PDB file of C-alpha atoms and ligand atoms in Angstrom:
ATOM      1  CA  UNK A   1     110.635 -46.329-168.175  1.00 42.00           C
ATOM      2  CA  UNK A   2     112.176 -47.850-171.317  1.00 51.00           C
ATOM      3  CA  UNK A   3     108.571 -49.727-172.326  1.00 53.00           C
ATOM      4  CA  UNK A   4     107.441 -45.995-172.067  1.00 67.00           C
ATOM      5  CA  UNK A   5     109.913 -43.755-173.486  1.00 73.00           C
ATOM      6  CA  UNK A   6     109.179 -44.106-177.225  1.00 76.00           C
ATOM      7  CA  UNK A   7     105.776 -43.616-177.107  1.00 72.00           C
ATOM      8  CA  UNK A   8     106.106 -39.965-174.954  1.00 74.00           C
ATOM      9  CA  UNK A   9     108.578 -39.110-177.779  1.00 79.00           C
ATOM     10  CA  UNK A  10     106.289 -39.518-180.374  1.00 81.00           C
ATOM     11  CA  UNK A  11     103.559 -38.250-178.731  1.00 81.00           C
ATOM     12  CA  UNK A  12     105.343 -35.148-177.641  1.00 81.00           C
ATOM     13  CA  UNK A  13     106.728 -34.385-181.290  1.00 76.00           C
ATOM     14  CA  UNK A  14     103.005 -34.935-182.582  1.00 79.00           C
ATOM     15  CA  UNK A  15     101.642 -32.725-179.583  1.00 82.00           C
ATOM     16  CA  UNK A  16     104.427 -29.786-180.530  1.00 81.00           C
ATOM     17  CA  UNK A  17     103.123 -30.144-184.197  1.00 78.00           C
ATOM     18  CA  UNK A  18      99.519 -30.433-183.589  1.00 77.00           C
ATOM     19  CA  UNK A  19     100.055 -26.943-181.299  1.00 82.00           C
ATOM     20  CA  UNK A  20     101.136 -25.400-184.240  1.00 79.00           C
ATOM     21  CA  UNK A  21     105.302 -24.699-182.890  1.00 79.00           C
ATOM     22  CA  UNK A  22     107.401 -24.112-186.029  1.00 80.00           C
ATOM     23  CA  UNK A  23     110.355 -26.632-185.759  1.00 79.00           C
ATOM     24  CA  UNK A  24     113.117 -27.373-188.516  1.00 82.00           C
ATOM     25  CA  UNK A  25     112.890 -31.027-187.865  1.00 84.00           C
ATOM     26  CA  UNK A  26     110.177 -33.494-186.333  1.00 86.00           C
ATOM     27  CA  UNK A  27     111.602 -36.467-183.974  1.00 86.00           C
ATOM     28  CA  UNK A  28     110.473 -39.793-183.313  1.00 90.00           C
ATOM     29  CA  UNK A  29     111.278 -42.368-181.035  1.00 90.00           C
ATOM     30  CA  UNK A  30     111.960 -46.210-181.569  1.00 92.00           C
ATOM     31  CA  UNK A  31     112.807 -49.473-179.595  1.00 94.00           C
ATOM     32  CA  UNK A  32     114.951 -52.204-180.405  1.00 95.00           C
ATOM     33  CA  UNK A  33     115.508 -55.391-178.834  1.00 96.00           C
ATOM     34  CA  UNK A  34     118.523 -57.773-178.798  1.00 97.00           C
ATOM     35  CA  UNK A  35     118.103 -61.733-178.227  1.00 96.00           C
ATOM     36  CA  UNK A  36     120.312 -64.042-177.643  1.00 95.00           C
ATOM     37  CA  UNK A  37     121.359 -64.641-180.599  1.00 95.00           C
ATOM     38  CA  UNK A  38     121.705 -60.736-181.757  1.00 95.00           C
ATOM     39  CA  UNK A  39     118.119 -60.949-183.877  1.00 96.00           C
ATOM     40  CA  UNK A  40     116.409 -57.546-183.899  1.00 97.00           C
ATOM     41  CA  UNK A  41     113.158 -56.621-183.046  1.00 96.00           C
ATOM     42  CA  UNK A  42     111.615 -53.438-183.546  1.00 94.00           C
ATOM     43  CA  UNK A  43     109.161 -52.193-181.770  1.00 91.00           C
ATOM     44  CA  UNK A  44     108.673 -55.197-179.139  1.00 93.00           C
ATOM     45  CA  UNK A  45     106.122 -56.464-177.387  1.00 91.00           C
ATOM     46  CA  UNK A  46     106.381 -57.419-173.581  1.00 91.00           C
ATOM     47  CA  UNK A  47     107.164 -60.596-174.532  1.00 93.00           C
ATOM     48  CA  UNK A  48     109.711 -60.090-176.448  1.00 94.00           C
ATOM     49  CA  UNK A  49     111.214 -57.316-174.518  1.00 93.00           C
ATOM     50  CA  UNK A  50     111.890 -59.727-171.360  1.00 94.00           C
ATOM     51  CA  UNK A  51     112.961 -62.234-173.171  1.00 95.00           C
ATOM     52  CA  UNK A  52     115.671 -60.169-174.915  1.00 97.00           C
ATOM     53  CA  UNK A  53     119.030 -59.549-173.878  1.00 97.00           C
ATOM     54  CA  UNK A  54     119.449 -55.813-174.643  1.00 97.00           C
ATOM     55  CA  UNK A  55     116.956 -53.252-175.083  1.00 96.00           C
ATOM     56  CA  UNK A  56     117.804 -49.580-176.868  1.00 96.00           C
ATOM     57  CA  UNK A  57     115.740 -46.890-177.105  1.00 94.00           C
ATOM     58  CA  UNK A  58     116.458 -44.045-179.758  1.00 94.00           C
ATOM     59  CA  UNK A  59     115.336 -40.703-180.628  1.00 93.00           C
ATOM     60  CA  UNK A  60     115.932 -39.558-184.205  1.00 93.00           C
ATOM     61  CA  UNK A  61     115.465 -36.428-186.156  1.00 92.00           C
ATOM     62  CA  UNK A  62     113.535 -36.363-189.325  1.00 91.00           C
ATOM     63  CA  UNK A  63     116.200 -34.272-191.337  1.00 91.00           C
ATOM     64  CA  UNK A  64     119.020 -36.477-191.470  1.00 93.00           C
ATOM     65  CA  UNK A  65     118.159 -39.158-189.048  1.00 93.00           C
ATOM     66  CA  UNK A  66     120.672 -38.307-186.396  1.00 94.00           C
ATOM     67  CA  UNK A  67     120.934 -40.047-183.078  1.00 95.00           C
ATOM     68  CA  UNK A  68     119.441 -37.513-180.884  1.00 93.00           C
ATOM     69  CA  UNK A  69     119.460 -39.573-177.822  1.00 93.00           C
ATOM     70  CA  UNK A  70     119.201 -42.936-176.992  1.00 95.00           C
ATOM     71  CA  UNK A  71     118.507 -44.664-173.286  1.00 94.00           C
ATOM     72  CA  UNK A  72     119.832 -49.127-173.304  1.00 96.00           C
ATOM     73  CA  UNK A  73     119.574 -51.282-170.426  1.00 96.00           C
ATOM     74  CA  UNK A  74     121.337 -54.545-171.132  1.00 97.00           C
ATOM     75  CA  UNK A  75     124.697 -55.759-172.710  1.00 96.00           C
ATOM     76  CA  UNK A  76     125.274 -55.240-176.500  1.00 97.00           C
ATOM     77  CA  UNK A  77     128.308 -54.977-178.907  1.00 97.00           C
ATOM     78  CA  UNK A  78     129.589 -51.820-180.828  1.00 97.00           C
ATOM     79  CA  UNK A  79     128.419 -53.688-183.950  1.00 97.00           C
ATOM     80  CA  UNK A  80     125.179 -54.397-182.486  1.00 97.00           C
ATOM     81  CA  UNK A  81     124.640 -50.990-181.479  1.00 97.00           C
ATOM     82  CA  UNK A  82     125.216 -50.138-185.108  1.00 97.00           C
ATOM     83  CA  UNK A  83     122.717 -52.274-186.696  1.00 97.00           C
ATOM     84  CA  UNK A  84     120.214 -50.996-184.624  1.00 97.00           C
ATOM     85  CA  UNK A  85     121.060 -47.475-185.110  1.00 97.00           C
ATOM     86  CA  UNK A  86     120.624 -48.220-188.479  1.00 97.00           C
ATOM     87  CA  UNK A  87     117.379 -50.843-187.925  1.00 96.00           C
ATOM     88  CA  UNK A  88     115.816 -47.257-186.171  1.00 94.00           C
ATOM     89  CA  UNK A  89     116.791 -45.118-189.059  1.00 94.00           C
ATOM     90  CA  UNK A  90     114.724 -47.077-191.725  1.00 93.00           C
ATOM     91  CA  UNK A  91     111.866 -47.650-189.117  1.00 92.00           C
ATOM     92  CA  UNK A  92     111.658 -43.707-188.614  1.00 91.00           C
ATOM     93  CA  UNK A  93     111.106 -43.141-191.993  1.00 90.00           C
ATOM     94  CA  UNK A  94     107.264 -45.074-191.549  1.00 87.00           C
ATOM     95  CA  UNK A  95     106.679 -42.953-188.259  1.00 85.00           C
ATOM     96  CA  UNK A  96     107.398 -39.670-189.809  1.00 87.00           C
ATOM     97  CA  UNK A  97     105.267 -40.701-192.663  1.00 88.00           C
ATOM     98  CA  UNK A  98     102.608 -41.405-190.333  1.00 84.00           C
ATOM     99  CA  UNK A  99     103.161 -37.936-188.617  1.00 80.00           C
ATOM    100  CA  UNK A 100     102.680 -36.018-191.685  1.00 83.00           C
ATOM    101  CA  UNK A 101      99.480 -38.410-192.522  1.00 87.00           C
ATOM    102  CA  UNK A 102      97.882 -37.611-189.348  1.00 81.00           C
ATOM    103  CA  UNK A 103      98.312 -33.775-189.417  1.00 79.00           C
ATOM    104  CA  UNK A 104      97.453 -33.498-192.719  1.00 83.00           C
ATOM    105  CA  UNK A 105      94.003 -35.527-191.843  1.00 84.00           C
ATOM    106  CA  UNK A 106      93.875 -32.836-188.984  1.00 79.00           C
ATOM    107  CA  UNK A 107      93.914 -29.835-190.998  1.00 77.00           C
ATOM    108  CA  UNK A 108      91.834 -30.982-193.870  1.00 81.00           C
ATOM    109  CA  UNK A 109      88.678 -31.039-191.427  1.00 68.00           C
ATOM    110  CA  UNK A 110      88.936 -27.778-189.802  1.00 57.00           C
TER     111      UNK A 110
HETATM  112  C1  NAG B 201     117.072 -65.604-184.071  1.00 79.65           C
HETATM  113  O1  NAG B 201     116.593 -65.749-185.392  1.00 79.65           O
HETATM  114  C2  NAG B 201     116.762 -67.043-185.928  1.00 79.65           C
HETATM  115  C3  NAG B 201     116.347 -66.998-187.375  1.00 79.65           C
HETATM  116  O2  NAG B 201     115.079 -66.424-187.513  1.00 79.65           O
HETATM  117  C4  NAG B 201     115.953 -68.041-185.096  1.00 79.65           C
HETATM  118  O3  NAG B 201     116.107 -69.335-185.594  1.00 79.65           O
HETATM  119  C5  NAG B 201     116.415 -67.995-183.642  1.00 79.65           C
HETATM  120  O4  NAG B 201     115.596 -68.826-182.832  1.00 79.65           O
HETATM  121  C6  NAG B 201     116.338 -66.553-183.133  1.00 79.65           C
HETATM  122  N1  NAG B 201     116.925 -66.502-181.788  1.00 79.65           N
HETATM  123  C7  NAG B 201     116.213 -66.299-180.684  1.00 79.65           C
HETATM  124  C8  NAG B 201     116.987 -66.299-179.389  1.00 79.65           C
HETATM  125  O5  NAG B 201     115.007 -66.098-180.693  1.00 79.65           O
END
């Protein structure tokens, strides 16, 4: 469910967009993984994500970047939570870029 979850976020925001719904903000979802030694990875592979030692999923609002929601499995600190709260926010930035790319290449052809 976690390996999942990100990806139906995003493609849900892009599907309400793409059907035209007027929204005040867009959302996106992102994964980060925890090793061993607290070294984040965004966006991990399957690899990666079983060999870490936390996993947190986050969705975040384009607006302000506020936590909308976020699903873990796995042990992790306050701190570490933090840093990949923030990790998330910076990473969102590139997927709502890529949002507005790809609906702007959708309306230019029709
Ligand atoms: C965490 O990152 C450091 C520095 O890149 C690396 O040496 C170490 O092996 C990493 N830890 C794990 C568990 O992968």
């Amino acid at each position: 469910m976690t390996r999942l979850l990100s990806c139906c976020l995003n493609a849900a925001c892009m599907g309400l967009m793409d059907a035209g719904l007027p929204m005040r903000s867009l959302f996106c979802g992102v994964k980060c993984a925890l090793d061993n030694d607290g070294n984040i990875t965004l966006d991990p592979n399957v690899r990666q994500e079983k060999e870490s030692r936390a996993v947190l999923t986050f969705a975040i609002e384009s607006l302000e970047r506020k936590v909308l929601m976020m699903s873990s499995r796995g042990l992790y600190s306050a701190t570490e939570l933090q840093q990949c709260i923030a990790a998330t926010q910076l990473a969102s930035k590139k997927l709502f870029q890529f949002y507005r790319d790809f609906i702007t290449r959708r309306y230019s052809k029709s």
